[in-house]
Short mmCIF file of C-alpha atoms and ligand atoms in Angstrom, two decimals:
data_model
loop_
_atom_site.label_atom_id
_atom_site.label_comp_id
_atom_site.label_asym_id
_atom_site.label_seq_id
_atom_site.Cartn_x
_atom_site.Cartn_y
_atom_site.Cartn_z
CA MET I 237 76.83 147.78 -143.59
CA THR I 238 74.56 145.61 -145.76
CA PRO I 239 72.80 147.59 -148.52
CA ASP I 240 69.09 147.96 -147.68
CA PRO I 241 66.82 150.19 -149.81
CA LEU I 242 64.13 150.23 -147.09
CA ALA I 243 66.63 151.50 -144.49
CA ASP I 244 67.77 154.16 -146.98
CA ALA I 245 64.18 155.29 -147.56
CA VAL I 246 63.46 155.39 -143.82
CA ALA I 247 66.68 157.36 -143.25
CA GLU I 248 65.53 159.88 -145.84
CA ALA I 249 62.17 160.23 -144.05
CA ILE I 250 63.40 160.58 -140.45
CA GLY I 251 67.09 161.46 -140.74
CA VAL I 252 70.08 159.22 -141.21
CA ALA I 253 71.12 159.62 -137.55
CA HIS I 254 67.87 158.01 -136.47
CA VAL I 255 68.27 154.74 -138.33
CA LEU I 256 70.62 152.34 -136.59
CA ARG I 257 72.15 149.74 -138.91
CA GLU I 258 75.64 149.03 -137.59
CA PRO I 259 75.90 145.67 -135.77
CA ALA I 260 77.51 147.41 -132.78
CA GLU I 261 74.47 149.70 -132.37
CA LEU I 262 71.85 146.95 -132.25
CA PRO I 263 72.37 144.55 -129.30
CA GLY I 264 70.51 146.71 -126.75
CA TYR I 265 67.42 146.56 -128.98
CA GLU I 266 67.76 142.86 -129.76
CA THR I 267 67.75 141.28 -126.29
CA ASP I 268 65.02 141.55 -123.69
CA TRP I 269 65.39 142.55 -120.03
CA THR I 270 65.59 138.94 -118.82
CA ARG I 271 68.11 137.88 -121.53
CA ARG I 272 65.81 134.96 -122.34
CA PHE I 273 64.51 136.36 -125.63
CA HIS I 274 66.68 137.66 -128.46
CA GLY I 275 66.80 137.88 -132.23
CA LYS I 276 68.27 139.94 -135.04
CA ALA I 277 66.82 143.28 -136.17
CA ARG I 278 66.87 144.35 -139.82
CA PHE I 279 67.54 147.86 -138.48
CA VAL I 280 66.23 150.17 -135.76
CA ALA I 281 64.13 153.22 -136.71
CA ARG I 282 63.80 155.99 -134.12
CA PRO I 283 61.12 158.43 -135.33
CA GLY I 284 60.79 161.71 -133.41
CA ASP I 285 57.03 162.22 -133.64
CA THR I 286 53.77 160.78 -134.94
CA GLY I 287 54.35 162.06 -138.49
CA GLU I 288 57.74 160.38 -138.71
CA CYS I 289 56.35 157.19 -137.20
CA ALA I 290 53.61 157.20 -139.86
CA ALA I 291 56.25 157.63 -142.56
CA VAL I 292 58.23 154.63 -141.24
CA LEU I 293 55.16 152.40 -141.09
CA ARG I 294 54.02 153.47 -144.57
CA LEU I 295 57.43 152.63 -146.04
CA CYS I 296 57.52 149.29 -144.21
CA ALA I 297 54.00 148.46 -145.45
CA GLU I 298 55.05 149.20 -149.04
CA ALA I 299 58.07 146.94 -148.62
CA GLY I 300 56.11 144.23 -146.77
CA ALA I 301 58.49 144.52 -143.83
CA ALA I 302 57.45 143.38 -140.35
CA ILE I 303 57.71 145.76 -137.38
CA VAL I 304 58.43 145.26 -133.69
CA PRO I 305 57.42 148.37 -131.69
CA GLN I 306 59.71 148.93 -128.73
CA GLY I 307 59.65 151.34 -125.80
CA GLY I 308 61.83 150.83 -122.74
CA ASN I 309 62.36 147.12 -123.52
CA THR I 310 61.39 146.12 -119.97
CA GLY I 311 58.61 143.79 -121.15
CA LEU I 312 58.84 140.29 -119.69
CA VAL I 313 57.26 138.10 -122.39
CA GLY I 314 59.63 138.67 -125.32
CA GLY I 315 57.28 140.86 -127.38
CA SER I 316 59.60 143.87 -127.52
CA VAL I 317 62.53 142.24 -129.32
CA PRO I 318 62.88 140.99 -132.89
CA ARG I 319 62.60 137.30 -133.67
CA GLY I 320 64.47 137.38 -136.96
CA GLY I 321 64.87 140.35 -139.30
CA GLU I 322 61.99 142.65 -138.26
CA VAL I 323 62.40 146.42 -138.22
CA VAL I 324 62.48 147.64 -134.61
CA LEU I 325 60.44 150.82 -134.21
CA SER I 326 61.84 152.50 -131.10
CA THR I 327 59.76 155.27 -129.52
CA LEU I 328 62.54 156.53 -127.26
CA ARG I 329 63.03 159.79 -129.17
CA THR I 330 59.39 160.82 -128.65
CA GLN I 331 59.71 162.75 -125.40
CA GLN I 332 57.10 165.53 -125.34
CA LEU I 333 55.08 166.02 -122.17
CA GLY I 334 52.22 168.51 -122.41
CA ALA I 335 51.26 170.98 -119.69
CA VAL I 336 49.15 169.41 -116.96
CA ASP I 337 45.49 170.31 -117.42
CA VAL I 338 44.78 171.18 -113.79
CA ILE I 339 41.05 171.62 -114.33
CA ALA I 340 40.53 168.21 -115.93
CA GLY I 341 43.39 166.47 -114.09
CA GLN I 342 44.87 165.18 -117.34
CA VAL I 343 48.10 165.27 -119.31
CA THR I 344 49.24 164.24 -122.80
CA ALA I 345 52.50 162.30 -123.03
CA ASP I 346 54.47 161.00 -125.97
CA ALA I 347 54.88 157.23 -126.11
CA GLY I 348 58.61 157.39 -125.30
CA VAL I 349 58.21 159.26 -122.01
CA THR I 350 59.23 157.05 -119.09
CA LEU I 351 56.94 156.49 -116.12
CA GLU I 352 59.45 158.29 -113.89
CA GLN I 353 59.52 161.33 -116.19
CA LEU I 354 55.72 161.36 -116.18
CA GLN I 355 55.59 161.11 -112.37
CA THR I 356 58.10 163.95 -111.91
CA HIS I 357 56.23 166.15 -114.37
CA VAL I 358 52.74 165.72 -112.94
CA ARG I 359 53.89 165.91 -109.30
CA THR I 360 55.20 169.43 -109.84
CA ALA I 361 51.61 170.36 -110.72
CA GLY I 362 50.15 168.70 -107.59
CA PHE I 363 48.98 165.50 -109.28
CA ASP I 364 50.14 161.91 -109.38
CA PHE I 365 49.75 158.97 -111.77
CA GLY I 366 47.67 155.91 -110.86
CA VAL I 367 50.01 153.17 -112.11
CA ASP I 368 53.37 152.53 -110.50
CA LEU I 369 55.90 149.74 -111.01
CA ALA I 370 59.53 149.02 -110.25
CA ALA I 371 60.66 149.49 -113.88
CA ARG I 372 59.58 153.17 -113.69
CA GLY I 373 63.01 154.45 -114.78
CA SER I 374 62.81 152.72 -118.19
CA ALA I 375 59.22 151.58 -118.90
CA THR I 376 57.51 154.02 -121.27
CA VAL I 377 53.97 155.33 -121.50
CA GLY I 378 53.55 153.66 -124.93
CA GLY I 379 54.83 150.30 -123.68
CA MET I 380 52.73 150.48 -120.56
CA VAL I 381 49.58 151.12 -122.58
CA ALA I 382 50.52 148.42 -125.11
CA THR I 383 50.90 145.87 -122.30
CA ASN I 384 48.08 147.29 -120.14
CA ALA I 385 50.60 147.31 -117.30
CA GLY I 386 49.36 146.68 -113.77
CA GLY I 387 51.80 147.22 -110.91
CA THR I 388 51.35 147.95 -107.24
CA ARG I 389 48.32 150.27 -107.18
CA VAL I 390 45.75 148.41 -109.29
CA LEU I 391 43.65 147.83 -106.20
CA ARG I 392 42.83 151.54 -105.97
CA TYR I 393 43.21 152.95 -109.49
CA GLY I 394 43.06 150.04 -111.94
CA SER I 395 45.57 149.04 -114.62
CA MET I 396 46.92 151.22 -117.43
CA ARG I 397 43.76 150.94 -119.55
CA GLU I 398 41.80 152.70 -116.80
CA GLN I 399 44.17 155.69 -117.00
CA VAL I 400 43.83 156.14 -120.78
CA LEU I 401 41.35 158.83 -121.86
CA GLY I 402 42.51 158.85 -125.47
CA LEU I 403 45.49 158.29 -127.69
CA GLN I 404 47.14 158.80 -131.04
CA ALA I 405 48.37 155.75 -132.94
CA VAL I 406 49.70 154.76 -136.35
CA LEU I 407 48.12 151.76 -138.03
CA ALA I 408 50.07 149.23 -140.09
CA ASP I 409 49.41 151.09 -143.37
CA GLY I 410 50.74 154.38 -141.94
CA SER I 411 47.33 155.97 -141.31
CA VAL I 412 46.87 157.84 -138.05
CA ILE I 413 44.02 157.67 -135.56
CA SER I 414 43.83 160.49 -133.04
CA ARG I 415 41.64 160.92 -129.97
CA LEU I 416 43.45 163.33 -127.70
CA SER I 417 40.78 165.88 -126.75
CA GLY I 418 40.50 164.55 -123.21
CA VAL I 419 36.70 164.60 -123.28
CA ALA I 420 35.93 162.28 -120.40
CA LYS I 421 32.65 160.95 -121.85
CA ASP I 422 32.64 160.01 -125.53
CA ASN I 423 30.53 157.15 -126.85
CA SER I 424 31.03 157.83 -130.55
CA GLY I 425 31.57 154.31 -131.75
CA TYR I 426 34.06 151.65 -130.71
CA ASP I 427 36.55 152.44 -127.95
CA LEU I 428 39.74 152.04 -129.98
CA PRO I 429 42.05 153.38 -127.24
CA ALA I 430 40.74 150.66 -124.89
CA LEU I 431 41.32 148.07 -127.63
CA LEU I 432 44.90 149.21 -128.17
CA ALA I 433 45.57 148.96 -124.43
CA GLY I 434 46.95 145.45 -124.06
CA SER I 435 47.38 144.91 -127.82
CA GLU I 436 51.15 144.38 -127.38
CA GLY I 437 52.16 146.17 -130.58
CA THR I 438 50.11 143.82 -132.76
CA LEU I 439 47.52 146.36 -133.96
CA ALA I 440 49.22 149.76 -134.11
CA ALA I 441 52.13 151.86 -132.89
CA ILE I 442 50.93 154.12 -130.08
CA THR I 443 52.58 157.54 -130.36
CA ARG I 444 50.81 159.83 -127.83
CA VAL I 445 48.48 159.19 -124.90
CA ARG I 446 45.99 161.38 -123.00
CA LEU I 447 46.15 160.25 -119.39
CA ARG I 448 43.93 160.62 -116.36
CA LEU I 449 45.73 161.88 -113.24
CA ILE I 450 45.01 161.32 -109.55
CA PRO I 451 45.54 163.59 -106.53
CA LEU I 452 49.07 163.77 -105.14
CA TYR I 453 48.71 162.43 -101.62
CA GLY I 454 51.05 164.03 -99.12
CA ALA I 455 50.79 161.32 -96.46
CA ARG I 456 51.63 157.66 -96.75
CA ALA I 457 51.87 154.80 -94.26
CA THR I 458 53.52 151.49 -95.13
CA VAL I 459 53.61 148.26 -93.19
CA LEU I 460 55.57 145.06 -93.80
CA LEU I 461 54.06 142.07 -92.01
CA GLY I 462 55.49 138.63 -91.27
CA LEU I 463 52.68 136.04 -91.33
CA ALA I 464 52.24 132.31 -90.98
CA GLY I 465 51.38 131.85 -94.64
CA THR I 466 49.17 132.84 -97.55
CA ARG I 467 45.89 132.17 -95.67
CA ALA I 468 46.91 134.66 -92.97
CA ALA I 469 48.06 137.19 -95.58
CA LEU I 470 44.73 136.93 -97.36
CA ASP I 471 42.81 137.42 -94.10
CA VAL I 472 44.76 140.59 -93.33
CA ALA I 473 44.29 141.77 -96.91
CA ALA I 474 40.53 141.27 -96.65
CA ALA I 475 40.36 143.21 -93.37
CA LEU I 476 42.40 146.11 -94.77
CA ARG I 477 40.31 146.26 -97.91
CA ARG I 478 37.18 146.54 -95.75
CA ARG I 479 38.52 148.95 -93.15
CA CYS I 480 40.94 151.27 -95.03
CA PRO I 481 39.49 153.40 -97.82
CA SER I 482 42.99 154.87 -98.31
CA LEU I 483 44.48 151.41 -99.08
CA GLU I 484 46.63 151.44 -102.24
CA SER I 485 48.81 148.32 -102.23
CA LEU I 486 48.75 144.72 -101.00
CA GLU I 487 51.87 142.88 -102.12
CA VAL I 488 53.00 139.41 -101.13
CA PHE I 489 56.34 137.61 -101.14
CA TYR I 490 57.91 134.57 -99.48
CA ARG I 491 61.09 133.57 -97.70
CA GLU I 492 62.87 132.30 -100.85
CA GLY I 493 62.47 135.69 -102.56
CA LEU I 494 63.40 137.60 -99.43
CA ALA I 495 66.66 135.61 -99.17
CA LEU I 496 67.51 136.38 -102.81
CA VAL I 497 66.79 140.10 -102.39
CA CYS I 498 68.86 140.36 -99.20
CA HIS I 499 71.76 138.56 -100.85
CA HIS I 500 71.58 140.62 -104.04
CA ALA I 501 71.07 144.02 -102.37
CA GLY I 502 73.39 143.35 -99.43
CA ILE I 503 70.67 144.19 -96.89
CA GLN I 504 69.53 142.55 -93.66
CA PRO I 505 66.17 140.75 -93.49
CA PRO I 506 63.41 142.86 -91.89
CA PHE I 507 62.83 140.48 -88.95
CA ALA I 508 64.97 138.13 -86.86
CA ALA I 509 62.53 135.27 -87.44
CA SER I 510 61.57 133.76 -90.78
CA HIS I 511 57.88 133.71 -91.79
CA GLY I 512 55.62 131.72 -94.07
CA ALA I 513 54.53 134.83 -96.00
CA TYR I 514 55.28 138.56 -96.08
CA LEU I 515 52.73 141.25 -96.90
CA VAL I 516 53.43 144.89 -97.80
CA ALA I 517 50.43 147.17 -97.38
CA GLU I 518 50.39 150.88 -98.10
CA CYS I 519 47.77 153.57 -97.49
CA ALA I 520 47.85 157.10 -98.91
CA GLY I 521 45.76 160.19 -98.23
CA GLN I 522 45.74 163.95 -97.77
CA ARG I 523 45.86 163.31 -94.02
CA ASP I 524 48.10 160.77 -92.27
CA PRO I 525 46.47 157.34 -92.79
CA SER I 526 48.55 155.68 -90.02
CA GLU I 527 45.74 155.59 -87.50
CA GLU I 528 43.32 153.99 -89.95
CA LEU I 529 45.90 151.37 -90.95
CA LEU I 530 47.06 150.58 -87.41
CA ALA I 531 43.49 150.33 -86.08
CA ALA I 532 42.61 147.81 -88.80
CA LEU I 533 45.78 145.79 -88.14
CA ALA I 534 45.13 145.74 -84.39
CA ASP I 535 42.04 143.62 -85.03
CA CYS I 536 43.87 141.14 -87.30
CA PRO I 537 44.92 137.89 -85.66
CA GLY I 538 47.93 136.00 -86.97
CA ILE I 539 50.43 138.83 -87.43
CA GLU I 540 53.77 137.39 -86.27
CA ASP I 541 56.02 140.39 -86.97
CA SER I 542 55.59 143.90 -88.30
CA ALA I 543 57.57 146.96 -89.38
CA PHE I 544 55.81 150.29 -89.87
CA ALA I 545 57.00 153.43 -91.66
CA VAL I 546 55.69 156.84 -92.67
CA ASP I 547 58.78 158.75 -93.74
CA ARG I 548 59.99 158.33 -97.31
CA GLY I 549 63.36 156.73 -96.49
CA ARG I 550 61.98 154.05 -94.19
CA ARG I 551 59.04 153.34 -96.48
CA SER I 552 61.44 152.84 -99.44
CA ALA I 553 63.51 150.50 -97.28
CA LEU I 554 60.42 148.36 -96.65
CA TRP I 555 59.36 148.48 -100.30
CA ALA I 556 62.84 147.37 -101.38
CA TYR I 557 62.17 143.86 -100.03
CA ARG I 558 59.29 143.56 -102.50
CA GLU I 559 60.33 145.79 -105.41
CA ARG I 560 63.83 144.36 -105.80
CA HIS I 561 62.60 140.80 -106.44
CA THR I 562 62.78 141.09 -110.24
CA GLU I 563 66.38 142.33 -110.37
CA ALA I 564 67.48 139.88 -107.63
CA ILE I 565 66.00 136.95 -109.60
CA ASN I 566 67.62 138.19 -112.82
CA ALA I 567 70.98 138.43 -111.06
CA ALA I 568 70.68 134.77 -110.01
CA GLY I 569 70.09 133.47 -113.55
CA VAL I 570 67.84 133.66 -116.59
CA PRO I 571 64.38 132.94 -115.19
CA VAL I 572 61.29 131.43 -116.74
CA LYS I 573 58.68 133.99 -115.68
CA LEU I 574 55.04 133.01 -115.39
CA ASP I 575 52.63 135.82 -114.56
CA VAL I 576 49.32 134.32 -113.53
CA ALA I 577 46.22 135.20 -111.53
CA VAL I 578 43.59 133.09 -109.83
CA PRO I 579 40.31 134.13 -108.20
CA LEU I 580 40.99 135.22 -104.60
CA ALA I 581 39.01 132.24 -103.31
CA GLN I 582 41.60 129.95 -104.97
CA VAL I 583 44.76 131.82 -103.95
CA VAL I 584 45.65 129.60 -100.98
CA GLN I 585 45.07 126.41 -102.97
CA PHE I 586 47.09 127.72 -105.91
CA GLU I 587 50.10 128.74 -103.84
CA SER I 588 50.37 125.36 -102.16
CA GLU I 589 49.50 123.24 -105.23
CA VAL I 590 51.92 125.04 -107.53
CA ARG I 591 54.75 124.47 -105.05
CA LEU I 592 53.88 120.75 -104.84
CA LEU I 593 53.63 120.47 -108.60
CA LEU I 594 57.01 122.15 -109.11
CA ALA I 595 58.66 120.02 -106.43
CA GLU I 596 57.43 116.88 -108.20
CA GLU I 597 57.85 117.88 -111.84
CA ALA I 598 60.90 120.17 -111.69
CA PRO I 599 62.80 119.24 -108.52
CA ALA I 600 65.99 120.91 -109.75
CA ALA I 601 64.29 124.28 -110.34
CA ARG I 602 64.14 127.01 -107.70
CA PRO I 603 60.69 128.58 -107.62
CA VAL I 604 60.39 132.18 -106.43
CA LEU I 605 56.81 133.38 -105.92
CA PHE I 606 55.68 136.93 -105.27
CA GLY I 607 53.08 139.32 -106.55
CA HIS I 608 50.04 141.48 -106.22
CA LEU I 609 47.84 139.75 -103.64
CA ALA I 610 44.92 142.13 -104.09
CA GLU I 611 44.36 140.73 -107.61
CA GLY I 612 45.38 137.14 -106.89
CA ASN I 613 48.31 137.85 -109.23
CA PHE I 614 51.32 135.59 -108.62
CA HIS I 615 54.64 135.94 -110.42
CA VAL I 616 55.92 132.36 -110.54
CA ASN I 617 59.61 132.61 -111.37
CA LEU I 618 61.64 129.50 -112.06
CA LEU I 619 65.42 129.57 -111.79
CA GLY I 620 67.58 126.70 -112.92
CA LEU I 621 64.87 124.98 -114.98
CA ALA I 622 66.51 122.85 -117.67
CA GLU I 623 65.77 124.30 -121.13
CA ASP I 624 64.16 121.09 -122.36
CA GLY I 625 61.74 121.18 -119.42
CA GLU I 626 60.52 124.76 -119.92
CA GLU I 627 57.59 123.99 -122.17
CA ARG I 628 56.34 121.02 -120.18
CA VAL I 629 56.56 122.78 -116.80
CA THR I 630 55.03 125.99 -118.17
CA GLY I 631 52.13 123.92 -119.53
CA LEU I 632 51.60 122.24 -116.15
CA VAL I 633 51.58 125.51 -114.19
CA LEU I 634 49.32 127.29 -116.68
CA GLY I 635 47.08 124.21 -116.77
CA LEU I 636 46.65 124.42 -113.00
CA VAL I 637 45.83 128.13 -113.30
CA ALA I 638 43.21 127.44 -115.98
CA GLN I 639 41.70 124.64 -113.91
CA LEU I 640 41.28 127.10 -111.01
CA GLY I 641 39.51 129.62 -113.27
CA GLY I 642 42.48 131.98 -113.50
CA SER I 643 44.40 133.98 -116.09
CA ILE I 644 47.57 132.72 -117.81
CA SER I 645 48.75 136.32 -118.22
CA SER I 646 47.65 138.66 -115.50
CA GLU I 647 49.63 141.80 -116.39
CA HIS I 648 52.67 141.12 -118.63
CA GLY I 649 50.85 139.99 -121.77
CA ILE I 650 51.16 136.91 -123.97
CA GLY I 651 54.13 138.10 -126.04
CA ILE I 652 56.03 135.30 -127.72
CA ALA I 653 56.29 133.41 -124.43
CA LYS I 654 52.71 132.14 -124.17
CA PRO I 655 50.78 131.96 -127.49
CA ALA I 656 50.87 128.16 -127.27
CA TRP I 657 48.72 128.25 -124.13
CA LEU I 658 46.20 130.96 -125.13
CA SER I 659 43.53 128.34 -125.74
CA LEU I 660 43.69 127.26 -122.08
CA THR I 661 41.60 130.29 -121.10
CA ARG I 662 40.15 131.56 -124.41
CA VAL I 663 37.58 129.49 -126.33
CA PRO I 664 37.95 129.13 -130.15
CA ALA I 665 35.24 131.75 -130.84
CA ASP I 666 37.08 134.23 -128.64
CA ILE I 667 40.41 133.62 -130.39
CA ALA I 668 38.71 133.85 -133.80
CA ALA I 669 37.17 137.24 -132.86
CA MET I 670 40.58 138.55 -131.76
CA GLN I 671 42.17 137.28 -134.98
CA ALA I 672 39.44 138.99 -137.04
CA ILE I 673 40.30 142.30 -135.35
CA LYS I 674 43.98 141.71 -136.06
CA ARG I 675 43.25 140.98 -139.74
CA ALA I 676 41.03 144.06 -140.07
CA LEU I 677 43.66 146.46 -138.73
CA ASP I 678 46.77 144.71 -140.02
CA PRO I 679 45.76 142.59 -143.04
CA ALA I 680 49.35 141.82 -144.05
CA GLY I 681 50.29 140.73 -140.51
CA LEU I 682 53.21 143.14 -140.24
CA MET I 683 52.71 144.39 -136.68
CA ASN I 684 54.66 142.28 -134.19
CA PRO I 685 54.13 138.90 -135.88
CA GLY I 686 54.24 135.91 -133.55
CA VAL I 687 53.00 137.93 -130.56
CA ILE I 688 49.70 136.83 -128.89
CA PHE I 689 48.79 134.38 -131.70
CA PRO I 690 51.07 131.60 -132.92
CA LYS I 691 52.50 132.50 -136.38
P1 FAD X 978 58.57 147.30 -124.10
O1 FAD X 978 59.19 146.26 -123.25
O2 FAD X 978 59.46 148.05 -124.98
O3 FAD X 978 57.40 146.63 -124.97
C1 FAD X 978 56.45 145.80 -124.39
C2 FAD X 978 55.38 145.44 -125.44
O4 FAD X 978 54.68 146.61 -125.85
C3 FAD X 978 55.95 144.84 -126.71
O5 FAD X 978 55.04 143.91 -127.22
C4 FAD X 978 56.08 146.02 -127.65
O6 FAD X 978 56.00 145.64 -129.01
C5 FAD X 978 54.88 146.85 -127.25
N1 FAD X 978 55.08 148.30 -127.38
C6 FAD X 978 56.00 149.07 -126.76
N2 FAD X 978 55.83 150.37 -127.08
C7 FAD X 978 54.78 150.41 -127.93
C8 FAD X 978 54.12 151.46 -128.62
N3 FAD X 978 54.49 152.73 -128.49
N4 FAD X 978 53.08 151.14 -129.44
C9 FAD X 978 52.67 149.84 -129.58
N5 FAD X 978 53.27 148.82 -128.96
C10 FAD X 978 54.31 149.10 -128.13
N6 FAD X 978 54.71 145.01 -115.56
C11 FAD X 978 53.55 145.15 -114.89
O7 FAD X 978 52.48 145.08 -115.51
N7 FAD X 978 53.52 145.33 -113.54
C12 FAD X 978 54.67 145.44 -112.81
O8 FAD X 978 54.62 145.59 -111.61
C13 FAD X 978 55.91 145.35 -113.50
N8 FAD X 978 57.07 145.47 -112.84
C14 FAD X 978 58.24 145.34 -113.51
C15 FAD X 978 59.43 145.47 -112.81
C16 FAD X 978 60.65 145.32 -113.46
C17 FAD X 978 61.92 145.50 -112.68
C18 FAD X 978 60.67 145.04 -114.85
C19 FAD X 978 61.96 144.88 -115.58
C20 FAD X 978 59.49 144.90 -115.55
C21 FAD X 978 58.27 145.05 -114.90
N9 FAD X 978 57.06 144.96 -115.58
C22 FAD X 978 55.87 145.11 -114.91
C23 FAD X 978 57.04 144.67 -117.02
C24 FAD X 978 57.22 145.93 -117.91
O9 FAD X 978 57.85 146.97 -117.23
C25 FAD X 978 55.87 146.41 -118.44
O10 FAD X 978 55.33 145.43 -119.28
C26 FAD X 978 55.95 147.74 -119.20
O11 FAD X 978 54.64 148.17 -119.46
C27 FAD X 978 56.71 147.66 -120.51
O12 FAD X 978 56.99 148.96 -120.97
P2 FAD X 978 58.18 149.21 -122.02
O13 FAD X 978 58.17 150.63 -122.43
O14 FAD X 978 59.46 148.72 -121.46
O15 FAD X 978 57.70 148.30 -123.21
C1 MLT X 979 56.50 142.95 -110.42
O1 MLT X 979 55.37 142.92 -109.96
O2 MLT X 979 57.49 143.30 -109.74
C2 MLT X 979 56.65 142.58 -111.82
O3 MLT X 979 55.52 142.39 -112.57
C3 MLT X 979 57.93 142.14 -112.36
C4 MLT X 979 58.12 140.64 -112.33
O4 MLT X 979 57.17 139.89 -112.50
O5 MLT X 979 59.26 140.23 -112.18
ZN1 ZN X 980 53.82 142.45 -111.25
#
């Protein structure tokens, strides 16, 4: 073990068992979920509460040591792993979940609580949580706020920022800001919790969050449709949005992703025929929403195949075709993942143009597209792209997105994967304003350096 006075001081503050320094203990904290991003940590600090987190950040500030906050390490843009010698601040020991406030429909959760733990906890009290995503077993409340995670229910409840009523966080100098009262209306100055949502660990370490809850709906109806292509999927999506107030999800995928999932999971495709696009739609309510969903679908032309489910087992089987895309892609190789959105009016054009562009510019790569159709959010995954082509191809795809008026990061963040392209969709004054905020809260640039802005 290399001598390190900062690690010794941190160990004294939070307990020697909670500072990981042995090379054998570090790899899980040093490589991201995709295996594309990795670097060496100086050591890993695992504080148990806000006070201990503040002590770690204060000691790091005094030593001028850079920090990488880390939750479940399921982030997909490299922002959760060290680049070279930063201290990793893991929140995984912070596990407190407060009692559900059944009058306000709120709960307070520590940053290290996983989404699945949160869901289990609030469901026992008759509530549910508005954001859901396939990484629920590992993604943490702190990480989800820091990335402003989206997922499969944004259409009805919004992204993570919309669920945050307040939070507690430690700034780079070790000072603590705390807004956990749960008062639903509070216009006393700037909305710092909203600012920290999506800040990707560059402004503060989030330690506790006050969250808005939603009703726990007892009835769900899910449909998987086979359609001619994206145009048809969008038409169905528009009809369901208009006709089904209980609509929660509209997710799209294509035949290349379906083939990967079936191969990886060892399952049969949903239909005998192959289709140009697949759409998963789900409705939820206190009463069975099947009738509402089926009536709306009956008026939709262009549906080539369909599978319908209301019971949990059959619904999960339909969802698996969509939800297992990420793991199936990862099992096939180390992907380049581009998470983009375009205005809905440009979705059809984007899907066809990006495929043409990739066929011309990266013929050896295997593109796998899927995503959240309701928000025009496509996950463009590239398998087998030669390393020396990554930057050029990324630039071309993100350039197309910008040209269509879209977003170069719809829900995963900028991380270390995309700072070079931030200026495609943010003008210099916008970037300067964001950098001024960063300097004000973290003047020494210790919080997650290299993330969002180029170093
Ligand atoms: P980490 O990966 O540990 O960190 C992510 C970022 O947040 C890093 O920049 C880190 O520094 C920062 N951070 C973490 N904790 C804190 C904290 N307490 N304070 C300050 N900064 C912090 N994302 C979506 O948006 N929608 C999806 O549908 C979705 N599906 C996914 C499915 C799979 C199978 C996987 C592997 C990932 C998916 N993701 C999705 C991406 C990922 O799960 C989310 O970005 C998630 O919010 C990250 O949470 P985490 O706890 O793993 O954060
Ligand atoms: C998803 O929607 O499943 C995710 O955001 C994960 C991914 O992009 O792979
Ligand atoms: Zn997604």
